[in-house]
Coordinates of C-alpha atoms in Angstrom, one line a residue:
M1 CA -7.3 -5.4 -21.5
V2 CA -4.2 -4.0 -20.0
K3 CA -2.1 -0.8 -21.4
E4 CA 0.8 0.2 -19.5
Q5 CA 3.1 3.2 -20.2
V6 CA 5.6 5.0 -18.8
L7 CA 6.1 8.0 -17.0
P8 CA 8.9 11.0 -16.3
T9 CA 8.6 11.8 -12.5
H10 CA 9.0 15.5 -11.3
D11 CA 12.9 14.7 -10.4
G12 CA 14.4 13.1 -13.6
G13 CA 13.0 9.1 -12.4
R14 CA 10.3 7.3 -14.0
L15 CA 6.9 5.2 -12.9
A16 CA 5.7 2.1 -14.6
L17 CA 1.7 2.4 -15.3
Y18 CA 0.0 -0.4 -15.8
S19 CA -4.1 -0.3 -16.3
Y20 CA -6.7 -2.6 -16.6
G21 CA -10.8 -2.6 -17.9
T22 CA -11.9 0.1 -20.4
E23 CA -8.5 2.2 -22.1
D24 CA -10.6 5.2 -21.9
A25 CA -13.1 5.9 -18.8
P26 CA -13.6 8.8 -17.8
G27 CA -11.7 9.9 -15.1
E28 CA -15.0 9.5 -11.8
R29 CA -14.5 5.6 -13.1
R30 CA -11.3 5.1 -13.1
V31 CA -9.8 3.9 -9.6
L32 CA -5.8 4.1 -9.0
L33 CA -4.4 1.3 -6.6
I34 CA -1.4 2.1 -4.3
G35 CA 0.3 -1.4 -3.2
G36 CA 1.7 -1.7 -0.5
A37 CA 5.4 -2.8 1.3
F38 CA 8.2 -4.8 -1.0
L39 CA 5.8 -5.6 -3.4
T40 CA 5.3 -4.6 -7.3
A41 CA 2.3 -4.1 -9.3
L42 CA 2.1 -7.6 -11.3
I43 CA 1.4 -8.7 -7.3
Y44 CA -1.7 -6.6 -8.4
R45 CA -1.9 -7.8 -11.3
P46 CA -5.4 -10.3 -10.7
F47 CA -6.6 -7.5 -7.5
S48 CA -7.0 -4.8 -10.9
V49 CA -8.0 -7.1 -13.2
A50 CA -11.3 -8.5 -11.0
L51 CA -11.4 -4.7 -9.6
A52 CA -12.7 -4.2 -13.3
K53 CA -14.9 -6.7 -14.0
G54 CA -16.4 -5.8 -10.4
L55 CA -16.9 -2.5 -11.4
G56 CA -18.3 -2.7 -14.1
E57 CA -18.5 -1.4 -18.8
G58 CA -16.3 2.0 -18.7
W59 CA -14.8 1.9 -15.7
A60 CA -11.0 1.4 -15.4
V61 CA -7.8 0.2 -12.2
D62 CA -4.4 1.6 -12.6
V63 CA -2.0 0.6 -10.5
Y64 CA 2.3 1.4 -11.2
D65 CA 5.6 0.7 -9.6
R66 CA 6.4 2.7 -6.7
R67 CA 10.2 3.7 -6.6
G68 CA 12.4 1.3 -6.4
R69 CA 10.9 -1.9 -7.8
G70 CA 9.7 -3.5 -10.6
S71 CA 9.8 -1.1 -13.9
S72 CA 9.8 2.1 -11.9
S73 CA 13.6 4.0 -11.2
G74 CA 15.1 3.4 -7.8
Q75 CA 14.4 5.7 -4.3
P76 CA 16.2 8.9 -5.1
A77 CA 18.9 10.0 -2.5
D78 CA 16.5 12.6 -0.8
Y79 CA 13.6 10.4 -0.8
S80 CA 10.9 10.4 1.4
M81 CA 7.0 10.9 1.8
A82 CA 7.9 13.9 0.2
T83 CA 8.6 11.2 -2.7
E84 CA 5.9 8.9 -2.9
I85 CA 3.2 12.3 -2.9
A86 CA 5.0 14.2 -5.6
D87 CA 4.7 9.8 -7.2
V88 CA 0.8 9.9 -6.8
R89 CA 0.7 13.5 -8.1
T90 CA 2.5 12.6 -11.1
V91 CA -0.2 9.5 -11.9
L92 CA -3.2 11.7 -11.6
D93 CA -2.3 14.0 -13.7
A94 CA -1.6 11.2 -16.5
T95 CA -5.4 9.1 -15.5
G96 CA -7.3 12.3 -14.8
A97 CA -8.2 9.2 -11.3
R98 CA -10.9 10.8 -9.0
N99 CA -10.5 7.6 -6.7
I100 CA -8.1 6.5 -4.9
L101 CA -6.9 3.2 -2.8
G102 CA -4.7 2.5 -0.8
H103 CA -3.2 -1.0 0.7
S104 CA -1.1 -1.5 3.5
L105 CA 1.5 0.5 3.4
G106 CA 0.5 2.9 0.1
G107 CA -2.3 2.9 2.4
S108 CA -0.3 6.0 4.8
V109 CA 0.9 6.7 0.8
A110 CA -2.3 7.0 0.1
L111 CA -4.1 9.1 3.7
N112 CA -0.9 11.2 3.3
A113 CA -1.4 12.0 -0.2
V114 CA -4.8 13.8 -0.3
Q115 CA -4.0 15.5 2.8
E116 CA -1.6 16.9 1.4
F117 CA -3.6 17.3 -1.0
T118 CA -6.9 20.1 0.4
G119 CA -8.0 22.5 -0.6
T120 CA -6.3 21.6 -4.4
T121 CA -8.4 19.9 -7.0
Y122 CA -6.5 16.8 -6.4
V123 CA -9.0 15.4 -4.1
P124 CA -10.1 12.7 -5.0
D125 CA -14.7 12.0 -5.4
K126 CA -13.7 8.9 -3.3
L127 CA -11.1 7.8 -1.5
A128 CA -10.6 4.2 0.0
V129 CA -8.5 2.3 2.4
Y130 CA -8.1 -1.2 3.1
D131 CA -5.9 -2.5 6.0
A132 CA -4.0 1.2 5.8
A133 CA -0.5 1.4 7.6
V134 CA -0.1 4.2 9.8
N135 CA 1.9 5.0 12.6
I136 CA -0.4 6.6 15.1
D137 CA 0.9 8.1 18.5
G138 CA 3.4 5.2 18.0
S139 CA 1.7 2.7 17.8
I140 CA 4.2 1.2 14.9
D141 CA 6.7 -0.6 17.2
T142 CA 9.8 0.5 15.0
S143 CA 12.8 -0.6 17.0
W144 CA 13.6 -4.0 14.6
L145 CA 14.0 -1.6 11.8
S146 CA 17.5 -0.5 12.6
G147 CA 18.1 -4.7 12.5
F148 CA 16.2 -5.5 9.3
E149 CA 18.3 -2.4 7.5
D150 CA 21.5 -4.3 8.6
A151 CA 21.0 -7.3 7.9
V152 CA 19.7 -6.1 4.6
N153 CA 22.8 -4.6 4.0
N154 CA 25.2 -7.3 5.0
G155 CA 23.0 -9.9 2.4
R156 CA 21.7 -12.4 4.9
V157 CA 18.2 -12.4 4.0
G158 CA 17.0 -14.9 6.5
H159 CA 17.7 -12.9 8.8
A160 CA 15.7 -9.6 7.3
L161 CA 13.1 -11.1 6.8
A162 CA 13.1 -13.2 10.4
H163 CA 13.3 -9.2 11.4
M164 CA 9.8 -8.1 9.5
K165 CA 7.6 -11.3 10.2
R166 CA 8.1 -11.3 13.8
A167 CA 7.5 -7.5 14.1
T168 CA 4.5 -7.5 11.3
S169 CA 2.1 -11.2 12.8
P170 CA 3.4 -10.3 16.5
G171 CA 1.4 -13.0 18.8
S172 CA 1.8 -16.0 16.0
P173 CA 3.3 -18.9 15.8
M174 CA 6.6 -17.8 14.1
A175 CA 7.7 -14.3 16.3
R176 CA 8.1 -16.7 19.0
I177 CA 10.1 -18.8 17.3
P178 CA 14.2 -18.2 17.9
E179 CA 15.3 -16.0 15.2
P180 CA 18.5 -17.4 14.3
V181 CA 15.7 -20.6 14.4
L182 CA 13.1 -18.0 12.4
A183 CA 16.5 -16.9 10.3
G184 CA 17.0 -20.0 9.0
L185 CA 13.7 -20.8 8.0
M186 CA 13.2 -18.4 6.2
A187 CA 16.2 -18.3 4.2
L188 CA 15.1 -21.5 2.9
L189 CA 11.8 -19.1 2.4
S190 CA 13.7 -16.9 0.8
R191 CA 14.1 -18.9 -2.5
T192 CA 10.6 -19.0 -3.6
K193 CA 10.1 -17.7 -7.0
V194 CA 7.9 -15.3 -3.9
N195 CA 10.0 -14.2 -2.1
R196 CA 13.3 -13.9 -4.4
M197 CA 10.9 -10.7 -5.8
F198 CA 10.7 -8.9 -1.9
R199 CA 14.6 -10.0 -1.7
E200 CA 15.5 -8.1 -5.1
V201 CA 12.9 -4.8 -2.9
M202 CA 13.9 -5.5 0.2
P203 CA 16.9 -1.9 -0.8
S204 CA 13.9 0.2 -1.3
G205 CA 11.7 -1.9 1.5
V206 CA 13.9 0.2 3.6
G207 CA 13.4 2.9 2.7
E208 CA 9.3 3.4 2.3
L209 CA 9.3 1.9 5.8
R210 CA 11.3 4.2 7.5
A211 CA 9.2 7.2 5.5
A212 CA 6.4 6.5 6.7
Y213 CA 6.9 5.0 10.8
K214 CA 10.2 7.5 10.8
E215 CA 7.7 10.4 12.7
A216 CA 4.5 8.9 14.5
D217 CA 1.3 11.2 12.6
H218 CA -1.9 11.6 15.5
A219 CA -5.3 10.8 14.4
R220 CA -6.5 14.3 14.0
D221 CA -4.2 15.2 11.7
F222 CA -6.0 13.3 8.9
S223 CA -9.3 15.0 9.8
V224 CA -8.5 17.9 7.3
L225 CA -9.4 13.8 5.2
P226 CA -13.1 14.6 2.9
A227 CA -16.1 13.3 3.7
N228 CA -16.3 10.0 1.2
T229 CA -13.3 8.3 2.8
H230 CA -13.8 4.8 3.8
F231 CA -11.8 3.2 6.1
M232 CA -11.3 -0.5 5.7
A233 CA -9.9 -4.1 8.1
G234 CA -10.1 -6.7 8.0
G235 CA -11.4 -9.2 10.9
K236 CA -8.9 -11.6 10.0
S237 CA -5.9 -9.1 9.3
P238 CA -3.8 -8.1 12.8
S239 CA -5.7 -6.4 15.2
Y240 CA -3.6 -3.2 15.2
Y241 CA -5.2 -2.3 12.0
K242 CA -8.8 -3.1 12.8
A243 CA -7.9 -0.1 15.4
T244 CA -5.8 2.6 13.3
A245 CA -8.8 2.4 11.1
E246 CA -11.4 2.6 13.5
R247 CA -9.6 5.7 15.1
L248 CA -8.9 7.1 11.6
H249 CA -12.6 6.4 11.0
A250 CA -13.4 8.6 14.4
A251 CA -11.0 11.4 13.6
V252 CA -12.5 11.6 10.2
P253 CA -16.3 13.3 10.1
G254 CA -18.3 11.2 7.2
S255 CA -16.2 8.3 7.4
T256 CA -17.2 5.0 6.7
F257 CA -15.4 2.2 8.8
E258 CA -16.0 -1.2 6.7
L259 CA -15.0 -4.2 8.6
S260 CA -14.7 -8.0 6.0
P261 CA -14.9 -10.1 8.7
K262 CA -12.9 -12.6 6.0
G263 CA -10.8 -10.6 4.6
F264 CA -6.7 -11.0 6.2
H265 CA -4.2 -8.6 5.5
G266 CA -3.2 -9.8 1.4
S267 CA -6.9 -10.4 1.0
I268 CA -6.3 -7.4 -2.1
P269 CA -3.7 -8.9 -4.1
A270 CA -5.6 -12.1 -3.8
A271 CA -8.0 -10.7 -4.9
V272 CA -10.1 -11.8 -2.1
N273 CA -14.1 -12.2 -3.9
E274 CA -15.9 -10.8 -0.4
L275 CA -13.5 -7.9 -0.3
V276 CA -13.2 -7.3 -4.6
A277 CA -17.6 -7.2 -4.6
D278 CA -16.7 -4.5 -1.1
I279 CA -14.6 -2.1 -3.0
S280 CA -17.0 -2.0 -6.7
E281 CA -19.5 -1.8 -4.6
Y282 CA -18.3 1.2 -2.3
F283 CA -16.8 3.1 -5.3
K284 CA -19.7 2.8 -7.6
G285 CA -22.5 3.4 -5.2

């Protein structure tokens, strides 16, 4: 079953929250899923349903629309990673969830939030991230963000998508296409239903990418994370994610690392069975 509710935020905004599985599941059997850049809670519905089923009777999965997407309110004028962390706290207060799962940029939000929660009751029993997009020691090239933001502000959807594609898939055939050609191709693709959704969340995407990447973190900064932190990466994801997960794993005493051989960056929203099983096993174990 799915339960929908709207949560008021600390700054007068709202968060749309969706819960799957056993409605009255206790906190220790609830997993809070934090989604990635540009993605709505609706996109994570198949995975949330599959994970709740994989976890079994008595478990629930909670997923919310982060600011600027779905039915949640827009990003406030002073939006930053601090906004995201406060929102995680709001959802934890509402659900009582004792487990957190972050995907992609949502992994960055999860790691920063739990880092901030150190020494408080908000530190989860278990924390897992898959392909966490964290800027470790400048590992993420942010030079493309200005061009992306300019294209978004001027309504040039194809060019914005082209900037993003070239930056997030370096070395791919797409990245080698001249930008004007790639922009035309992406403009055609942007007419599809999924990319129309991307187009709607692009303005907030600029904000969240800047909030996550504007300053380079250091692996040691995350050494305060709990020993039950589980770093995951897809074997078919861009190599950056595996390298980042391994560096973070090495910095966090007692943490674990798992490579999903067939996993790709979109495996979580795609609800790939292998990954659903691995994540279910981690939280149940």
